[in-house]
Amino acid sequence: MRASPHASLLIAAFLLLCAATAHASRIGDLADSPIWAQALRFFTFQDPSVRYALIGSMLLGVSCGLLGGFIVVRKMALMGDALSHAVLPGVALGFLWNMSKDPVAIFVGATLAGLLGTVLVGVIQQTTRLKEDTALGMVLASFFAVGICAVTMIQRLPTGNKSGIDKFLFGQAAAIGANDVTLMAVVTALAIGTVWVLYKEFLVTSFDPAFARVCGFPVKWLHHALMLLLAFAVVIALQAVGVVLVSAMLITPAAAAYLLTDRLHRMLLLAAAFGLGAGATGCFFSFLGNNLPTGPCMVLGATAVFALAFLFGPRHGVFAKWWRRRSQSGRVGRENTLKALYHVLESRDFKGEGVSLRELAERRHMTVEASSREVQALRRNQLATLTEDGNMVHLTPEGWTRACVIVRNHRLWELYLTNEAHIASDHVHEDAEKIEHVLGEETVLQLERRLESPTKDPHGRPIPSLADLRRGAAVDRRDELVGYGRRI
């Protein structure tokens, strides 16, 4: 899902126009004290504004992270962005209710506006041919434009310029008070309780709505309940991070958690923890720095967590993938060398105990120096040994077994393609070259059963049997082995 270009241009133009007059706010007053003194002052929590901002930021981080997990797995990230912009007219109406920043009035107004925006998205999607991303972009831009007009009108009122309602655009954590913290705590407790009670229902409807509908789950009601909780989370986050950045607190912690686990319950816990940490970190650095805004600092904290997960995640991280590719490339290279040694031994009917580097180089179509490097890789992995002069290679029992496995996989797959897929025998080698390194033992056994335990490949060459593989492990009979398994 992506926002429409027109909506993005409208928002970007407004932000550029407001850049000179509007800015996010920091907690605490500017101070000339050293950084360590500022840090010490932060952790003493002696400033009420720091206490309220810290507690409020952590609460919104938990609620946004928890609900953001469902938004990410449902592929509705743009819904959070649209909802955050759709609540702005409700914020203005909540202010106009009694001409003050009453948290309850603004909460009710913003929630109603957010829900109206989600309903409009559904109506447009169901009654027209427009897709969801188009409907979201239209509602996002329209509601945001109405909200901007309303905020501008309020600021032109006699007391409007002192109301601080414009702070909802970019957030003002310093303005969080006791009533705001109470409201945030209630919403966060409601979100946690609802997810705790309806976790199974949310899990099923998030991943397979059709199956959930067949099982009798009220899919639509659960979706609306989740949207209501999401609207609550967005509204309580406006005070700290503002309309523009609240979607980042919904999506970024959940996206970081998504990269670290495949289990939803773990993802929700991690997302809530990341949101909490981002809130606390943003408050700390905003207080520590000179004129650093709190909301953007919180978003940058969440972004830093995502960057760490993106780079160093154990399964989906960049470095983990690079290491797996490197390890796989090294393993494939070693297995190709073992296969070449097997072929050399096979070409002379397994007579002789070793293979010279020159024979290996000729087989691999490379220089002797290059083949020597490949043999050194086998030696480091205890798959082969070298004579003292370094010219003769001997497979260890482990190396022999692995060489037999690769040759067996290759020839069985060639036979399978020839007999079952009816591919000409001279067209199956390239495919077997790739699949031989990834075939598992169970798959190979199934191939053997399907092919009725063959002994020859399509080219008439013998296929190593299980008995051939086990010969490498027959350490006590190593003296009887010829051409492999002898250590120097």
PDB file of N, CA, C and O in Angstrom, residues 440-476:
ATOM      1  N   GLY A 440      18.368 -33.131   0.537  1.00  0.00           N
ATOM      2  CA  GLY A 440      18.484 -33.731   1.864  1.00  0.00           C
ATOM      3  C   GLY A 440      18.457 -35.239   1.796  1.00  0.00           C
ATOM      4  O   GLY A 440      18.097 -35.838   0.771  1.00  0.00           O
ATOM      5  N   GLU A 441      18.834 -35.859   2.903  1.00  0.00           N
ATOM      6  CA  GLU A 441      18.925 -37.325   2.923  1.00  0.00           C
ATOM      7  C   GLU A 441      17.571 -37.965   2.690  1.00  0.00           C
ATOM      8  O   GLU A 441      17.454 -38.964   1.975  1.00  0.00           O
ATOM      9  N   GLU A 442      16.521 -37.393   3.300  1.00  0.00           N
ATOM     10  CA  GLU A 442      15.176 -37.962   3.139  1.00  0.00           C
ATOM     11  C   GLU A 442      14.729 -37.888   1.685  1.00  0.00           C
ATOM     12  O   GLU A 442      14.139 -38.843   1.151  1.00  0.00           O
ATOM     13  N   THR A 443      15.023 -36.768   1.029  1.00  0.00           N
ATOM     14  CA  THR A 443      14.651 -36.616  -0.381  1.00  0.00           C
ATOM     15  C   THR A 443      15.397 -37.624  -1.252  1.00  0.00           C
ATOM     16  O   THR A 443      14.834 -38.215  -2.180  1.00  0.00           O
ATOM     17  N   VAL A 444      16.662 -37.851  -0.936  1.00  0.00           N
ATOM     18  CA  VAL A 444      17.460 -38.804  -1.711  1.00  0.00           C
ATOM     19  C   VAL A 444      16.903 -40.218  -1.547  1.00  0.00           C
ATOM     20  O   VAL A 444      16.804 -40.989  -2.518  1.00  0.00           O
ATOM     21  N   LEU A 445      16.499 -40.553  -0.329  1.00  0.00           N
ATOM     22  CA  LEU A 445      15.915 -41.884  -0.113  1.00  0.00           C
ATOM     23  C   LEU A 445      14.610 -42.038  -0.882  1.00  0.00           C
ATOM     24  O   LEU A 445      14.311 -43.111  -1.427  1.00  0.00           O
ATOM     25  N   GLN A 446      13.811 -40.976  -0.931  1.00  0.00           N
ATOM     26  CA  GLN A 446      12.570 -41.027  -1.723  1.00  0.00           C
ATOM     27  C   GLN A 446      12.869 -41.203  -3.207  1.00  0.00           C
ATOM     28  O   GLN A 446      12.168 -41.940  -3.915  1.00  0.00           O
ATOM     29  N   LEU A 447      13.921 -40.505  -3.672  1.00  0.00           N
ATOM     30  CA  LEU A 447      14.311 -40.668  -5.080  1.00  0.00           C
ATOM     31  C   LEU A 447      14.718 -42.112  -5.351  1.00  0.00           C
ATOM     32  O   LEU A 447      14.345 -42.695  -6.385  1.00  0.00           O
ATOM     33  N   GLU A 448      15.471 -42.695  -4.449  1.00  0.00           N
ATOM     34  CA  GLU A 448      15.916 -44.083  -4.655  1.00  0.00           C
ATOM     35  C   GLU A 448      14.734 -45.042  -4.681  1.00  0.00           C
ATOM     36  O   GLU A 448      14.683 -45.967  -5.504  1.00  0.00           O
ATOM     37  N   ARG A 449      13.773 -44.816  -3.788  1.00  0.00           N
ATOM     38  CA  ARG A 449      12.593 -45.691  -3.787  1.00  0.00           C
ATOM     39  C   ARG A 449      11.781 -45.518  -5.074  1.00  0.00           C
ATOM     40  O   ARG A 449      11.306 -46.505  -5.647  1.00  0.00           O
ATOM     41  N   ARG A 450      11.643 -44.279  -5.502  1.00  0.00           N
ATOM     42  CA  ARG A 450      10.855 -44.028  -6.725  1.00  0.00           C
ATOM     43  C   ARG A 450      11.534 -44.621  -7.950  1.00  0.00           C
ATOM     44  O   ARG A 450      10.878 -45.125  -8.869  1.00  0.00           O
ATOM     45  N   LEU A 451      12.860 -44.576  -7.954  1.00  0.00           N
ATOM     46  CA  LEU A 451      13.625 -45.098  -9.099  1.00  0.00           C
ATOM     47  C   LEU A 451      14.009 -46.561  -8.917  1.00  0.00           C
ATOM     48  O   LEU A 451      14.762 -47.111  -9.725  1.00  0.00           O
ATOM     49  N   GLU A 452      13.501 -47.188  -7.816  1.00  0.00           N
ATOM     50  CA  GLU A 452      13.725 -48.624  -7.546  1.00  0.00           C
ATOM     51  C   GLU A 452      15.197 -48.947  -7.384  1.00  0.00           C
ATOM     52  O   GLU A 452      15.754 -49.828  -8.034  1.00  0.00           O
ATOM     53  N   SER A 453      15.848 -48.166  -6.513  1.00  0.00           N
ATOM     54  CA  SER A 453      17.247 -48.396  -6.121  1.00  0.00           C
ATOM     55  C   SER A 453      18.166 -48.602  -7.320  1.00  0.00           C
ATOM     56  O   SER A 453      18.750 -49.691  -7.517  1.00  0.00           O
ATOM     57  N   PRO A 454      18.317 -47.611  -8.155  1.00  0.00           N
ATOM     58  CA  PRO A 454      19.137 -47.771  -9.377  1.00  0.00           C
ATOM     59  C   PRO A 454      20.629 -47.887  -9.033  1.00  0.00           C
ATOM     60  O   PRO A 454      21.083 -47.423  -7.977  1.00  0.00           O
ATOM     61  N   THR A 455      21.380 -48.461  -9.908  1.00  0.00           N
ATOM     62  CA  THR A 455      22.826 -48.597  -9.733  1.00  0.00           C
ATOM     63  C   THR A 455      23.604 -47.814 -10.793  1.00  0.00           C
ATOM     64  O   THR A 455      24.812 -47.645 -10.660  1.00  0.00           O
ATOM     65  N   LYS A 456      22.920 -47.401 -11.865  1.00  0.00           N
ATOM     66  CA  LYS A 456      23.593 -46.672 -12.946  1.00  0.00           C
ATOM     67  C   LYS A 456      22.829 -45.383 -13.249  1.00  0.00           C
ATOM     68  O   LYS A 456      21.595 -45.344 -13.188  1.00  0.00           O
ATOM     69  N   ASP A 457      23.570 -44.323 -13.589  1.00  0.00           N
ATOM     70  CA  ASP A 457      22.930 -43.075 -14.003  1.00  0.00           C
ATOM     71  C   ASP A 457      22.618 -43.119 -15.495  1.00  0.00           C
ATOM     72  O   ASP A 457      22.918 -44.130 -16.164  1.00  0.00           O
ATOM     73  N   PRO A 458      22.001 -42.086 -16.077  1.00  0.00           N
ATOM     74  CA  PRO A 458      21.635 -42.147 -17.511  1.00  0.00           C
ATOM     75  C   PRO A 458      22.821 -42.339 -18.439  1.00  0.00           C
ATOM     76  O   PRO A 458      22.645 -42.754 -19.592  1.00  0.00           O
ATOM     77  N   HIS A 459      24.021 -42.027 -17.958  1.00  0.00           N
ATOM     78  CA  HIS A 459      25.211 -42.157 -18.807  1.00  0.00           C
ATOM     79  C   HIS A 459      25.947 -43.473 -18.561  1.00  0.00           C
ATOM     80  O   HIS A 459      27.049 -43.663 -19.066  1.00  0.00           O
ATOM     81  N   GLY A 460      25.352 -44.369 -17.755  1.00  0.00           N
ATOM     82  CA  GLY A 460      25.959 -45.667 -17.502  1.00  0.00           C
ATOM     83  C   GLY A 460      27.002 -45.677 -16.403  1.00  0.00           C
ATOM     84  O   GLY A 460      27.670 -46.692 -16.172  1.00  0.00           O
ATOM     85  N   ARG A 461      27.165 -44.591 -15.682  1.00  0.00           N
ATOM     86  CA  ARG A 461      28.152 -44.538 -14.610  1.00  0.00           C
ATOM     87  C   ARG A 461      27.520 -45.058 -13.321  1.00  0.00           C
ATOM     88  O   ARG A 461      26.322 -44.824 -13.075  1.00  0.00           O
ATOM     89  N   PRO A 462      28.299 -45.757 -12.484  1.00  0.00           N
ATOM     90  CA  PRO A 462      27.724 -46.311 -11.244  1.00  0.00           C
ATOM     91  C   PRO A 462      27.339 -45.207 -10.251  1.00  0.00           C
ATOM     92  O   PRO A 462      28.030 -44.198 -10.127  1.00  0.00           O
ATOM     93  N   ILE A 463      26.221 -45.427  -9.570  1.00  0.00           N
ATOM     94  CA  ILE A 463      25.770 -44.496  -8.531  1.00  0.00           C
ATOM     95  C   ILE A 463      26.254 -45.016  -7.186  1.00  0.00           C
ATOM     96  O   ILE A 463      25.981 -46.169  -6.834  1.00  0.00           O
ATOM     97  N   PRO A 464      26.999 -44.212  -6.428  1.00  0.00           N
ATOM     98  CA  PRO A 464      27.463 -44.688  -5.113  1.00  0.00           C
ATOM     99  C   PRO A 464      26.283 -45.111  -4.252  1.00  0.00           C
ATOM    100  O   PRO A 464      25.269 -44.407  -4.176  1.00  0.00           O
ATOM    101  N   SER A 465      26.419 -46.265  -3.616  1.00  0.00           N
ATOM    102  CA  SER A 465      25.350 -46.796  -2.783  1.00  0.00           C
ATOM    103  C   SER A 465      25.577 -46.413  -1.325  1.00  0.00           C
ATOM    104  O   SER A 465      26.605 -45.816  -0.962  1.00  0.00           O
ATOM    105  N   LEU A 466      24.603 -46.782  -0.476  1.00  0.00           N
ATOM    106  CA  LEU A 466      24.769 -46.537   0.951  1.00  0.00           C
ATOM    107  C   LEU A 466      25.977 -47.295   1.483  1.00  0.00           C
ATOM    108  O   LEU A 466      26.685 -46.825   2.384  1.00  0.00           O
ATOM    109  N   ALA A 467      26.230 -48.472   0.932  1.00  0.00           N
ATOM    110  CA  ALA A 467      27.403 -49.244   1.374  1.00  0.00           C
ATOM    111  C   ALA A 467      28.692 -48.498   1.045  1.00  0.00           C
ATOM    112  O   ALA A 467      29.643 -48.496   1.848  1.00  0.00           O
ATOM    113  N   ASP A 468      28.734 -47.831  -0.102  1.00  0.00           N
ATOM    114  CA  ASP A 468      29.928 -47.055  -0.462  1.00  0.00           C
ATOM    115  C   ASP A 468      30.123 -45.892   0.513  1.00  0.00           C
ATOM    116  O   ASP A 468      31.249 -45.572   0.894  1.00  0.00           O
ATOM    117  N   LEU A 469      29.007 -45.270   0.892  1.00  0.00           N
ATOM    118  CA  LEU A 469      29.111 -44.155   1.837  1.00  0.00           C
ATOM    119  C   LEU A 469      29.630 -44.626   3.181  1.00  0.00           C
ATOM    120  O   LEU A 469      30.458 -43.963   3.826  1.00  0.00           O
ATOM    121  N   ARG A 470      29.170 -45.796   3.620  1.00  0.00           N
ATOM    122  CA  ARG A 470      29.533 -46.276   4.951  1.00  0.00           C
ATOM    123  C   ARG A 470      30.968 -46.785   4.995  1.00  0.00           C
ATOM    124  O   ARG A 470      31.526 -46.930   6.072  1.00  0.00           O
ATOM    125  N   ARG A 471      31.527 -47.029   3.831  1.00  0.00           N
ATOM    126  CA  ARG A 471      32.928 -47.506   3.832  1.00  0.00           C
ATOM    127  C   ARG A 471      33.854 -46.450   4.419  1.00  0.00           C
ATOM    128  O   ARG A 471      34.852 -46.779   5.056  1.00  0.00           O
ATOM    129  N   GLY A 472      33.496 -45.159   4.237  1.00  0.00           N
ATOM    130  CA  GLY A 472      34.343 -44.113   4.778  1.00  0.00           C
ATOM    131  C   GLY A 472      34.359 -44.093   6.280  1.00  0.00           C
ATOM    132  O   GLY A 472      35.327 -43.652   6.905  1.00  0.00           O
ATOM    133  N   ALA A 473      33.257 -44.570   6.901  1.00  0.00           N
ATOM    134  CA  ALA A 473      33.194 -44.588   8.359  1.00  0.00           C
ATOM    135  C   ALA A 473      33.774 -45.843   8.949  1.00  0.00           C
ATOM    136  O   ALA A 473      33.852 -45.981  10.174  1.00  0.00           O
ATOM    137  N   ALA A 474      34.181 -46.809   8.120  1.00  0.00           N
ATOM    138  CA  ALA A 474      34.731 -48.071   8.626  1.00  0.00           C
ATOM    139  C   ALA A 474      36.179 -47.871   9.016  1.00  0.00           C
ATOM    140  O   ALA A 474      37.101 -48.363   8.389  1.00  0.00           O
ATOM    141  N   VAL A 475      36.401 -47.128  10.122  1.00  0.00           N
ATOM    142  CA  VAL A 475      37.756 -46.779  10.528  1.00  0.00           C
ATOM    143  C   VAL A 475      38.563 -48.010  10.897  1.00  0.00           C
ATOM    144  O   VAL A 475      39.742 -48.130  10.591  1.00  0.00           O
ATOM    145  N   ASP A 476      37.878 -48.981  11.533  1.00  0.00           N
ATOM    146  CA  ASP A 476      38.620 -50.167  11.949  1.00  0.00           C
ATOM    147  C   ASP A 476      39.029 -51.025  10.756  1.00  0.00           C
ATOM    148  O   ASP A 476      39.859 -51.916  10.897  1.00  0.00           O
TER     149      ASP A 476
END
